[in-house]
GROMACS .gro file of C-alpha atoms in nm:
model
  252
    1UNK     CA    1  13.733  17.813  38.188
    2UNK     CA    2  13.695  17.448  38.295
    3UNK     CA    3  13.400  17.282  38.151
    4UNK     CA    4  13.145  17.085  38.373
    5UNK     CA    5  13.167  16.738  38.384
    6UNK     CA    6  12.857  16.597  38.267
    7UNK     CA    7  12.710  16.258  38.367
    8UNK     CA    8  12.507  16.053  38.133
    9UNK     CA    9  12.301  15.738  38.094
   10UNK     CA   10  12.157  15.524  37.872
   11UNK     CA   11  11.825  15.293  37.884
   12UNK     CA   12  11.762  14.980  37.743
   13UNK     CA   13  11.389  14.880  37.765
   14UNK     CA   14  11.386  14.506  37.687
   15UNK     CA   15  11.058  14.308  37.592
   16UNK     CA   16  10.859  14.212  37.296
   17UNK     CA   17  10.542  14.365  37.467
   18UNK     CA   18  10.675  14.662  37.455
   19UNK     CA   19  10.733  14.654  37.121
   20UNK     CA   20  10.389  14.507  37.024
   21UNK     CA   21  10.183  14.760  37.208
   22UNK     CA   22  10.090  14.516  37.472
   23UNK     CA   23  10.229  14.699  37.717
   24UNK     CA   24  10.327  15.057  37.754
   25UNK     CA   25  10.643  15.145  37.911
   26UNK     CA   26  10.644  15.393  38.190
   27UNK     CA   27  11.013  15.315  38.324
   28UNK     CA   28  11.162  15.615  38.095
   29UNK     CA   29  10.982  15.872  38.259
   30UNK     CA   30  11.046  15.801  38.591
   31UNK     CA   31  11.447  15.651  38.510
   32UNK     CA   32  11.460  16.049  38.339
   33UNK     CA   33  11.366  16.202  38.650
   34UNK     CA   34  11.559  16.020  38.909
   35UNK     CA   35  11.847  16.064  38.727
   36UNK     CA   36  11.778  16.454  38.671
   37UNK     CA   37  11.808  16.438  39.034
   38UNK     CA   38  12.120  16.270  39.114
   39UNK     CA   39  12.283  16.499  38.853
   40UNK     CA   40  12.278  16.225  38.571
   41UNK     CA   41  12.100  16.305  38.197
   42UNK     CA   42  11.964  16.022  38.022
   43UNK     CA   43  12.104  16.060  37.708
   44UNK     CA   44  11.924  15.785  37.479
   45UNK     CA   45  11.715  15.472  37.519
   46UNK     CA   46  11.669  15.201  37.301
   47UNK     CA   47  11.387  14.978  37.285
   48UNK     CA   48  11.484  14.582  37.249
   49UNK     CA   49  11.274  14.241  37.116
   50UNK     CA   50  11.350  13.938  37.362
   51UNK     CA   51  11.632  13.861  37.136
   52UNK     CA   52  12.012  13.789  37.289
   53UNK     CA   53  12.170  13.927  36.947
   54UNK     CA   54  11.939  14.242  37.000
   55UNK     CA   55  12.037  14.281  37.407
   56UNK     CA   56  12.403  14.215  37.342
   57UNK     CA   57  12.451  14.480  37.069
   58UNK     CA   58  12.272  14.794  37.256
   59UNK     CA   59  12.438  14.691  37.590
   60UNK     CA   60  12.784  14.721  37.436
   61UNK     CA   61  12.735  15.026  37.217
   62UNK     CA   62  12.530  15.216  37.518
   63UNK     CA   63  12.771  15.120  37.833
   64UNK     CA   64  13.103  15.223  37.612
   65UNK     CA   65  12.957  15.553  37.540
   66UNK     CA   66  12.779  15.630  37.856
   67UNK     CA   67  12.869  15.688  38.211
   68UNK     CA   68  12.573  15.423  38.312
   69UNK     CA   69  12.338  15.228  38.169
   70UNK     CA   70  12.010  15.104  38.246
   71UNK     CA   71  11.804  14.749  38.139
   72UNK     CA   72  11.455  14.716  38.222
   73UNK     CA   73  11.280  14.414  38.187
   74UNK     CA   74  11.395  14.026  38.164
   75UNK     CA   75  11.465  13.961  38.489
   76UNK     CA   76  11.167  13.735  38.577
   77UNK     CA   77  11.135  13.346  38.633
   78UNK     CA   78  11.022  13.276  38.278
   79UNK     CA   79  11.203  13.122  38.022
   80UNK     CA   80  11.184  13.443  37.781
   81UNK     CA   81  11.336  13.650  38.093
   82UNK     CA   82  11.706  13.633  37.883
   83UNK     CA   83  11.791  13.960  37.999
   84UNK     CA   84  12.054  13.804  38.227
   85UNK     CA   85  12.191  13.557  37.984
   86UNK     CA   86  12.187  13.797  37.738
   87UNK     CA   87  12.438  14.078  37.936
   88UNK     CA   88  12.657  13.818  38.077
   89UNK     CA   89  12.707  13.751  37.679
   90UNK     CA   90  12.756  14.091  37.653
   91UNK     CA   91  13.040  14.064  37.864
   92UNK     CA   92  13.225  13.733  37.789
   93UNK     CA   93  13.139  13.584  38.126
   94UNK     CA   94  12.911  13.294  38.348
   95UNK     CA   95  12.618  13.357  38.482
   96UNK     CA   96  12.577  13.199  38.839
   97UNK     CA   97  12.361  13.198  39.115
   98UNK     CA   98  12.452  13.471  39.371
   99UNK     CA   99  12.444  13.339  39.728
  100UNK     CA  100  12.279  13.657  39.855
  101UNK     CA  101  12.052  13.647  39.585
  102UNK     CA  102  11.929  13.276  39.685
  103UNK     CA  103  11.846  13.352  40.066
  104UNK     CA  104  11.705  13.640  39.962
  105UNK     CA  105  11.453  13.432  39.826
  106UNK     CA  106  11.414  13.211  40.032
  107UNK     CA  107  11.334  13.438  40.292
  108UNK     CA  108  11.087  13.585  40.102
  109UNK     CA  109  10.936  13.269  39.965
  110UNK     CA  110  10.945  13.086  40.290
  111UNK     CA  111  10.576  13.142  40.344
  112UNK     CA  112  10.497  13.143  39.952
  113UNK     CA  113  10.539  12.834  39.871
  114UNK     CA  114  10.929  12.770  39.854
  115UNK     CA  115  11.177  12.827  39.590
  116UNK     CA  116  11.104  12.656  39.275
  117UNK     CA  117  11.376  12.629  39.013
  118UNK     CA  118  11.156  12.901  38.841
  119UNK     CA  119  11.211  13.143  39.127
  120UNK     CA  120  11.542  13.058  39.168
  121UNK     CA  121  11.605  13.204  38.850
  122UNK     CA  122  11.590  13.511  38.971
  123UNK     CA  123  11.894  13.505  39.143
  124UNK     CA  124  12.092  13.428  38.838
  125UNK     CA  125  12.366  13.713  38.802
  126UNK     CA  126  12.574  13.774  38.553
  127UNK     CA  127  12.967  13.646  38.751
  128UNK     CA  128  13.125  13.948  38.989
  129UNK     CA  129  12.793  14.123  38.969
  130UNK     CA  130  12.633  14.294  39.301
  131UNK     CA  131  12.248  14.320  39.405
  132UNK     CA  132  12.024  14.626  39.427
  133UNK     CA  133  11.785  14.555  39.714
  134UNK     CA  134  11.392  14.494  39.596
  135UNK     CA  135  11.194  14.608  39.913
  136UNK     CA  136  10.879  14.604  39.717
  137UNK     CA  137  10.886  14.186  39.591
  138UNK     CA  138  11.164  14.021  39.665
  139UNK     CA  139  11.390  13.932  39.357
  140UNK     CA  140  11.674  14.179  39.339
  141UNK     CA  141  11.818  14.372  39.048
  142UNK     CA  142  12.177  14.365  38.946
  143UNK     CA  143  12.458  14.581  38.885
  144UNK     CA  144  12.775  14.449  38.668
  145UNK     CA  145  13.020  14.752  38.589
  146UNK     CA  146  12.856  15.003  38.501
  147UNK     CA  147  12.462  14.889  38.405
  148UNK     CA  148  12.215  14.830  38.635
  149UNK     CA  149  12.008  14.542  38.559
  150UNK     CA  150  11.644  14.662  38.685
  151UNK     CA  151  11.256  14.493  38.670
  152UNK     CA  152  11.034  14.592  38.419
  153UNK     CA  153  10.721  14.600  38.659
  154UNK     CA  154  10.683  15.022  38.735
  155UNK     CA  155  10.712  15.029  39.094
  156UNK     CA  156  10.921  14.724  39.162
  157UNK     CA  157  11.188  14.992  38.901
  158UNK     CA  158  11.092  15.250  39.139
  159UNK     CA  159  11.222  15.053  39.448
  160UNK     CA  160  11.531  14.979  39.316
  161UNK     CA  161  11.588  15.323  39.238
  162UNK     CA  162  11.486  15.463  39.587
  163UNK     CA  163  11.751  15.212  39.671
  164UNK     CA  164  12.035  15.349  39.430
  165UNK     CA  165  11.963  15.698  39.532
  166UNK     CA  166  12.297  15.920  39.628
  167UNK     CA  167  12.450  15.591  39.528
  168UNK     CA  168  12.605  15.690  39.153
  169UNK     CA  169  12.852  15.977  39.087
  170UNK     CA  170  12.695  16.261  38.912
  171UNK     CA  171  12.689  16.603  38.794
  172UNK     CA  172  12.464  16.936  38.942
  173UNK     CA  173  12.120  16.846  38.900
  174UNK     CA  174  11.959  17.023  38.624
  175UNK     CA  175  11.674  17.254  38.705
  176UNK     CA  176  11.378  17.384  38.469
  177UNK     CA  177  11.132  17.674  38.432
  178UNK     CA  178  10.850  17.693  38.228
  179UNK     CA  179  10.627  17.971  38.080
  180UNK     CA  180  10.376  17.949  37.767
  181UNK     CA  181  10.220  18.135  37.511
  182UNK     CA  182   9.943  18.116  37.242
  183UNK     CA  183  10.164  18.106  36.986
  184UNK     CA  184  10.259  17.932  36.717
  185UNK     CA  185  10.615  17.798  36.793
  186UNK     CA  186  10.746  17.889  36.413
  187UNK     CA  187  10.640  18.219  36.501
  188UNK     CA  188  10.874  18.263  36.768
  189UNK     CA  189  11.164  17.996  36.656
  190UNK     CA  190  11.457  18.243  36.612
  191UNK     CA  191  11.359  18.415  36.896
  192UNK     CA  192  11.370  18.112  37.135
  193UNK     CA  193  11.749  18.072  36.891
  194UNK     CA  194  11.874  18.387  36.986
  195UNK     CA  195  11.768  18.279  37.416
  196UNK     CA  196  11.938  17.984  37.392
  197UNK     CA  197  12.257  18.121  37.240
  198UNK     CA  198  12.260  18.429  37.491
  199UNK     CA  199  12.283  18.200  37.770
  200UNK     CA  200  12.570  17.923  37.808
  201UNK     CA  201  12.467  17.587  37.931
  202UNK     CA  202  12.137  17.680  37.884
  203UNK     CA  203  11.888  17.449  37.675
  204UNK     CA  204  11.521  17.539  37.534
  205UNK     CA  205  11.254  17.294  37.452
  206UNK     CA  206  10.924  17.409  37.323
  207UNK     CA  207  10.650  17.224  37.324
  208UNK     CA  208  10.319  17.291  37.075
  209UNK     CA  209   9.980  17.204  37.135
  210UNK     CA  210   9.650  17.271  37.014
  211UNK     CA  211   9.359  17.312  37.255
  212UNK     CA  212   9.049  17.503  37.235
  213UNK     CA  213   9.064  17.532  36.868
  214UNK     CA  214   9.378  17.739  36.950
  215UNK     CA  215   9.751  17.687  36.893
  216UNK     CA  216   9.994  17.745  37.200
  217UNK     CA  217  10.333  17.628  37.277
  218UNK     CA  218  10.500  17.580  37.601
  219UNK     CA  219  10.877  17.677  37.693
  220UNK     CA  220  11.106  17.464  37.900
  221UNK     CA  221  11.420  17.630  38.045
  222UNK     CA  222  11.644  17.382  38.189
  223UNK     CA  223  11.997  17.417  38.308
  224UNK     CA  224  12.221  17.270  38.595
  225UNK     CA  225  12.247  17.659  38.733
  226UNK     CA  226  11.911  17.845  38.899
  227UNK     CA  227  12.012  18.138  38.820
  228UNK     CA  228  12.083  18.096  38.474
  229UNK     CA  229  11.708  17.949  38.377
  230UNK     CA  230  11.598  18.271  38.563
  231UNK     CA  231  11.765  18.447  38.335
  232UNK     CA  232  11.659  18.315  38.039
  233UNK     CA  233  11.364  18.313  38.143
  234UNK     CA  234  11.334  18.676  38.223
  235UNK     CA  235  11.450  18.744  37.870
  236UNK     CA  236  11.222  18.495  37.680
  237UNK     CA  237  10.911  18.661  37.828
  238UNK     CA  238  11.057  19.009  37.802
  239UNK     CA  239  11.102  18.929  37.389
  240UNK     CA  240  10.723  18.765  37.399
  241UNK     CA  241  10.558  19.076  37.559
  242UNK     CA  242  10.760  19.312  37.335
  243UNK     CA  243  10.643  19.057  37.045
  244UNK     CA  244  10.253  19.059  37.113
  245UNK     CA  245  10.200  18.803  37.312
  246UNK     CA  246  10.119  18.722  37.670
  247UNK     CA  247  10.323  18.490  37.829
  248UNK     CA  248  10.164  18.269  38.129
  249UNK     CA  249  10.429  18.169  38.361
  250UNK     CA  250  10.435  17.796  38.505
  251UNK     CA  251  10.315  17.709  38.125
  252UNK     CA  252   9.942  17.697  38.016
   0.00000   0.00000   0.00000
């Protein structure tokens, strides 16, 4: 039997305040969960100091062995924003200003004070990129090949992805069920083994906690077919009740 093609992506999360603690990055989350829905995994993501050696070397290993990758961060009027410079390195080619780019913002800057050569920074591309439309402030992201040059502002991200969406080739998107139990998760480790081998294309996370001055775990199901997380699912909490324990569906 044939087996499904499956899409993946890669995330480079650029910025020295990330690193320092300064700021905490919330792009992977949402990045994940997008691409879950357009049938894309993110596979890895790599966290990068404003440094062009740095940028250059995790670009090129993470767009040759991914389907896409992601940048977040750089893309600003500043002179540490390098993130352009630093994939157009990447590539062996110019950076320029895009046209589209430009009246972009001037359009948006008409009543803000003009374009500054700071602003028009921001509509540096790296040469025979495109632009991914910023509804939310203006300054577009990028796409060269196969990366997607992105803000690292939250909800500027978000736009751009609302405007990527049914955009990229993927796979099936991959669905997930969840139950828990108050239970140890060593307790239960080659039990959760045996699920995961029973089922093909079926994966099982657990995830422990301690709350209440009890230990739990929860259970994550996730595969691109419905009705094989059902299944599992069905026989996870069939081997827990059997087991001893009670098994909360949803998670606890």
């Amino acid at each position: 039997m044939e087996t499904e093609r499956i899409w993946t992506a890669a995330l480079v999360v650029i910025g020295d305040e990330i690193l320092s603690g300064r700021t905490q990055d919330k792009n992977v989350a949402q990045l994940a969960s997008w691409l879950n829905v357009q049938g894309i995994r993110l596979a890895e993501v790599r966290v990068v100091a404003d440094r062009e050696a740095a940028i250059v070397e995790a670009v090129n290993q993470l767009r040759a062995r991914n389907d896409y990758l992601f940048t977040t961060g750089g893309i600003g009027p500043t002179h540490d924003d390098i993130t352009v410079d630093s994939i157009a390195a990447a590539l062996g080619v110019a950076v320029v200003h895009h046209p589209e780019a430009v009246a972009v913002l001037e359009r948006y800057y008409a009543t803000r004070g003009g374009v500054t050569p700071a602003r028009l920074r921001m509509a540096r591309v790296p040469d025979g990129a495109t632009l991914i439309e910023n509804r939310v402030s203006g300054a577009p992201g990028i796409r060269v090949g196969n990366i997607f040059i992105m803000a690292g502002v939250p909800h500027i991200t978000a736009g751009m992805l609302d405007a990527l969406t049914g955009t990229l080739e993927g796979g099936r998107p991959v669905v997930s069920g969840t139950i828990g139990c108050w239970v140890a998760e060593s307790e239960v480790a080659d039990l959760l083994r045996d699920a995961e081998r029973a089922h093909e294309g079926v994966a099982i996370g657990s995830y422990p906690f301690f709350r209440d001055g009890r230990t739990g775990a929860n259970f994550v199901v996730r595969s691109p077919d419905p009705a094989a997380v059902e299944r599992c699912l069905a026989m996870l909490t069939t081997a827990l009740t059997a087991a001893g324990h009670e098994v909360v569906a949803g998670g606890i």
